[in-house]
Amino acid sequence: MHPEESPLFVTALARGLQILTAFRAGHPSMNLPEIVAATGLNKSAAQRFAFTLETLGYLRKEPQSKRYRLTPRALELGFGYLQTDDLIERANPYLHDLNRQLGESCSLSRPDGTDMVFVARFPSQKQISIHMPVGRRLPIFCTASGRAYLSRLGESEARTLLEASTRVAYTGNTVTDLDRLLELIGKAGEDGYAYANEEFYLGDISIAA
């Protein structure tokens, strides 16, 4: 049985969360038709869920444009994780120390599906144009942290994740070929670290272990 077919699965809750997660980079605000397009819900359902989320304080509706935006209260949904995850608590002192020593951005990422998610970050004091907040998702196949993680899996499991990834060439340096990616991941396993050279953002070079 698929989990969504279980009698324990609450469809209404899932649809409400679907609306909240539809607001992201590129979609900071949406009107009702745009919410319908982004979620696949019908107009009536989208309207009811958006109204409920507005009433609870997670969405704000702009009076003139009728566009919805997330409110600061939406941060509560993820902030509990940041406060209670043991790995983040243990890693932060080391990340902070490394950041002070190197003067470079130092982050902790965790895998989620075919992405790596920033769960802790100490940014560089240097002027940089790339905003990488906690919670940002990056593809597992073309990022240093993703390759470092994949290098600790068996080749079969790593291949499965790579095959499931949408391997898009974000820049001219992005490696999308499956065999070449497996080579890079194998080398990362041998070296003890992985790297990515301008594969997602131009000007961004990163290493991860």
PDB file of C-alpha atoms in Angstrom, residues 71-159:
ATOM      1  CA  THR A  71       4.636  35.611   7.024  1.00  0.00           C
ATOM      2  CA  PRO A  72       7.406  35.357   9.657  1.00  0.00           C
ATOM      3  CA  ARG A  73       5.219  32.829  11.495  1.00  0.00           C
ATOM      4  CA  ALA A  74       5.979  30.333   8.726  1.00  0.00           C
ATOM      5  CA  LEU A  75       9.521  30.186  10.122  1.00  0.00           C
ATOM      6  CA  GLU A  76       8.133  28.303  13.120  1.00  0.00           C
ATOM      7  CA  LEU A  77       7.565  25.253  10.930  1.00  0.00           C
ATOM      8  CA  GLY A  78      11.296  24.793  10.358  1.00  0.00           C
ATOM      9  CA  PHE A  79      12.761  26.512  13.393  1.00  0.00           C
ATOM     10  CA  GLY A  80      11.833  23.632  15.695  1.00  0.00           C
ATOM     11  CA  TYR A  81      14.036  21.327  13.638  1.00  0.00           C
ATOM     12  CA  LEU A  82      16.995  23.719  13.869  1.00  0.00           C
ATOM     13  CA  GLN A  83      16.570  23.945  17.644  1.00  0.00           C
ATOM     14  CA  THR A  84      16.237  20.216  18.316  1.00  0.00           C
ATOM     15  CA  ASP A  85      18.547  18.447  15.846  1.00  0.00           C
ATOM     16  CA  ASP A  86      21.518  16.966  17.727  1.00  0.00           C
ATOM     17  CA  LEU A  87      23.874  16.999  14.732  1.00  0.00           C
ATOM     18  CA  ILE A  88      23.410  20.745  14.196  1.00  0.00           C
ATOM     19  CA  GLU A  89      24.080  21.423  17.872  1.00  0.00           C
ATOM     20  CA  ARG A  90      27.263  19.352  17.813  1.00  0.00           C
ATOM     21  CA  ALA A  91      28.498  20.706  14.472  1.00  0.00           C
ATOM     22  CA  ASN A  92      28.008  24.442  15.079  1.00  0.00           C
ATOM     23  CA  PRO A  93      31.095  25.025  17.283  1.00  0.00           C
ATOM     24  CA  TYR A  94      33.321  23.312  14.693  1.00  0.00           C
ATOM     25  CA  LEU A  95      31.767  25.207  11.799  1.00  0.00           C
ATOM     26  CA  HIS A  96      32.194  28.479  13.655  1.00  0.00           C
ATOM     27  CA  ASP A  97      35.846  27.721  14.438  1.00  0.00           C
ATOM     28  CA  LEU A  98      36.550  26.720  10.840  1.00  0.00           C
ATOM     29  CA  ASN A  99      34.821  29.869   9.591  1.00  0.00           C
ATOM     30  CA  ARG A 100      37.003  32.044  11.839  1.00  0.00           C
ATOM     31  CA  GLN A 101      40.196  30.272  10.767  1.00  0.00           C
ATOM     32  CA  LEU A 102      39.544  30.315   7.014  1.00  0.00           C
ATOM     33  CA  GLY A 103      37.392  33.376   6.560  1.00  0.00           C
ATOM     34  CA  GLU A 104      35.246  31.358   4.153  1.00  0.00           C
ATOM     35  CA  SER A 105      31.623  30.253   4.327  1.00  0.00           C
ATOM     36  CA  CYS A 106      31.275  26.981   6.246  1.00  0.00           C
ATOM     37  CA  SER A 107      28.082  24.957   6.144  1.00  0.00           C
ATOM     38  CA  LEU A 108      26.463  21.714   7.204  1.00  0.00           C
ATOM     39  CA  SER A 109      24.187  20.041   4.658  1.00  0.00           C
ATOM     40  CA  ARG A 110      21.953  17.003   4.990  1.00  0.00           C
ATOM     41  CA  PRO A 111      20.495  14.856   2.208  1.00  0.00           C
ATOM     42  CA  ASP A 112      16.797  14.940   1.373  1.00  0.00           C
ATOM     43  CA  GLY A 113      15.824  12.973  -1.702  1.00  0.00           C
ATOM     44  CA  THR A 114      17.965  14.161  -4.600  1.00  0.00           C
ATOM     45  CA  ASP A 115      18.928  17.419  -2.859  1.00  0.00           C
ATOM     46  CA  MET A 116      21.288  18.574  -0.151  1.00  0.00           C
ATOM     47  CA  VAL A 117      19.738  21.021   2.326  1.00  0.00           C
ATOM     48  CA  PHE A 118      21.694  23.646   4.249  1.00  0.00           C
ATOM     49  CA  VAL A 119      20.862  23.122   7.939  1.00  0.00           C
ATOM     50  CA  ALA A 120      23.653  25.245   9.460  1.00  0.00           C
ATOM     51  CA  ARG A 121      25.772  27.989   7.930  1.00  0.00           C
ATOM     52  CA  PHE A 122      28.420  30.528   8.936  1.00  0.00           C
ATOM     53  CA  PRO A 123      28.858  32.914   5.983  1.00  0.00           C
ATOM     54  CA  SER A 124      32.101  34.472   4.839  1.00  0.00           C
ATOM     55  CA  GLN A 125      32.818  38.055   5.861  1.00  0.00           C
ATOM     56  CA  LYS A 126      33.986  38.705   2.320  1.00  0.00           C
ATOM     57  CA  GLN A 127      31.614  40.350  -0.118  1.00  0.00           C
ATOM     58  CA  ILE A 128      29.747  37.657  -2.000  1.00  0.00           C
ATOM     59  CA  SER A 129      26.802  37.919  -4.357  1.00  0.00           C
ATOM     60  CA  ILE A 130      25.282  34.489  -3.673  1.00  0.00           C
ATOM     61  CA  HIS A 131      22.728  34.314  -0.864  1.00  0.00           C
ATOM     62  CA  MET A 132      22.657  30.807   0.624  1.00  0.00           C
ATOM     63  CA  PRO A 133      20.320  30.815   3.639  1.00  0.00           C
ATOM     64  CA  VAL A 134      19.634  27.880   5.931  1.00  0.00           C
ATOM     65  CA  GLY A 135      16.985  25.727   4.283  1.00  0.00           C
ATOM     66  CA  ARG A 136      18.298  26.279   0.765  1.00  0.00           C
ATOM     67  CA  ARG A 137      18.238  23.128  -1.359  1.00  0.00           C
ATOM     68  CA  LEU A 138      20.902  22.325  -3.950  1.00  0.00           C
ATOM     69  CA  PRO A 139      21.094  19.316  -6.294  1.00  0.00           C
ATOM     70  CA  ILE A 140      22.986  16.364  -4.877  1.00  0.00           C
ATOM     71  CA  PHE A 141      24.740  15.503  -8.158  1.00  0.00           C
ATOM     72  CA  CYS A 142      26.592  18.773  -8.828  1.00  0.00           C
ATOM     73  CA  THR A 143      27.477  20.034  -5.361  1.00  0.00           C
ATOM     74  CA  ALA A 144      30.498  19.214  -3.228  1.00  0.00           C
ATOM     75  CA  SER A 145      28.390  18.231  -0.224  1.00  0.00           C
ATOM     76  CA  GLY A 146      26.236  15.975  -2.397  1.00  0.00           C
ATOM     77  CA  ARG A 147      29.240  14.195  -3.856  1.00  0.00           C
ATOM     78  CA  ALA A 148      30.831  13.829  -0.428  1.00  0.00           C
ATOM     79  CA  TYR A 149      27.623  12.193   0.815  1.00  0.00           C
ATOM     80  CA  LEU A 150      27.314   9.962  -2.250  1.00  0.00           C
ATOM     81  CA  SER A 151      30.933   8.845  -1.836  1.00  0.00           C
ATOM     82  CA  ARG A 152      29.978   7.187   1.462  1.00  0.00           C
ATOM     83  CA  LEU A 153      27.189   5.138  -0.070  1.00  0.00           C
ATOM     84  CA  GLY A 154      27.515   1.936  -2.026  1.00  0.00           C
ATOM     85  CA  GLU A 155      27.906   2.424  -5.776  1.00  0.00           C
ATOM     86  CA  SER A 156      24.470   0.945  -6.465  1.00  0.00           C
ATOM     87  CA  GLU A 157      22.739   3.335  -4.049  1.00  0.00           C
ATOM     88  CA  ALA A 158      24.722   6.307  -5.361  1.00  0.00           C
ATOM     89  CA  ARG A 159      23.831   5.395  -8.935  1.00  0.00           C
TER      90      ARG A 159
END
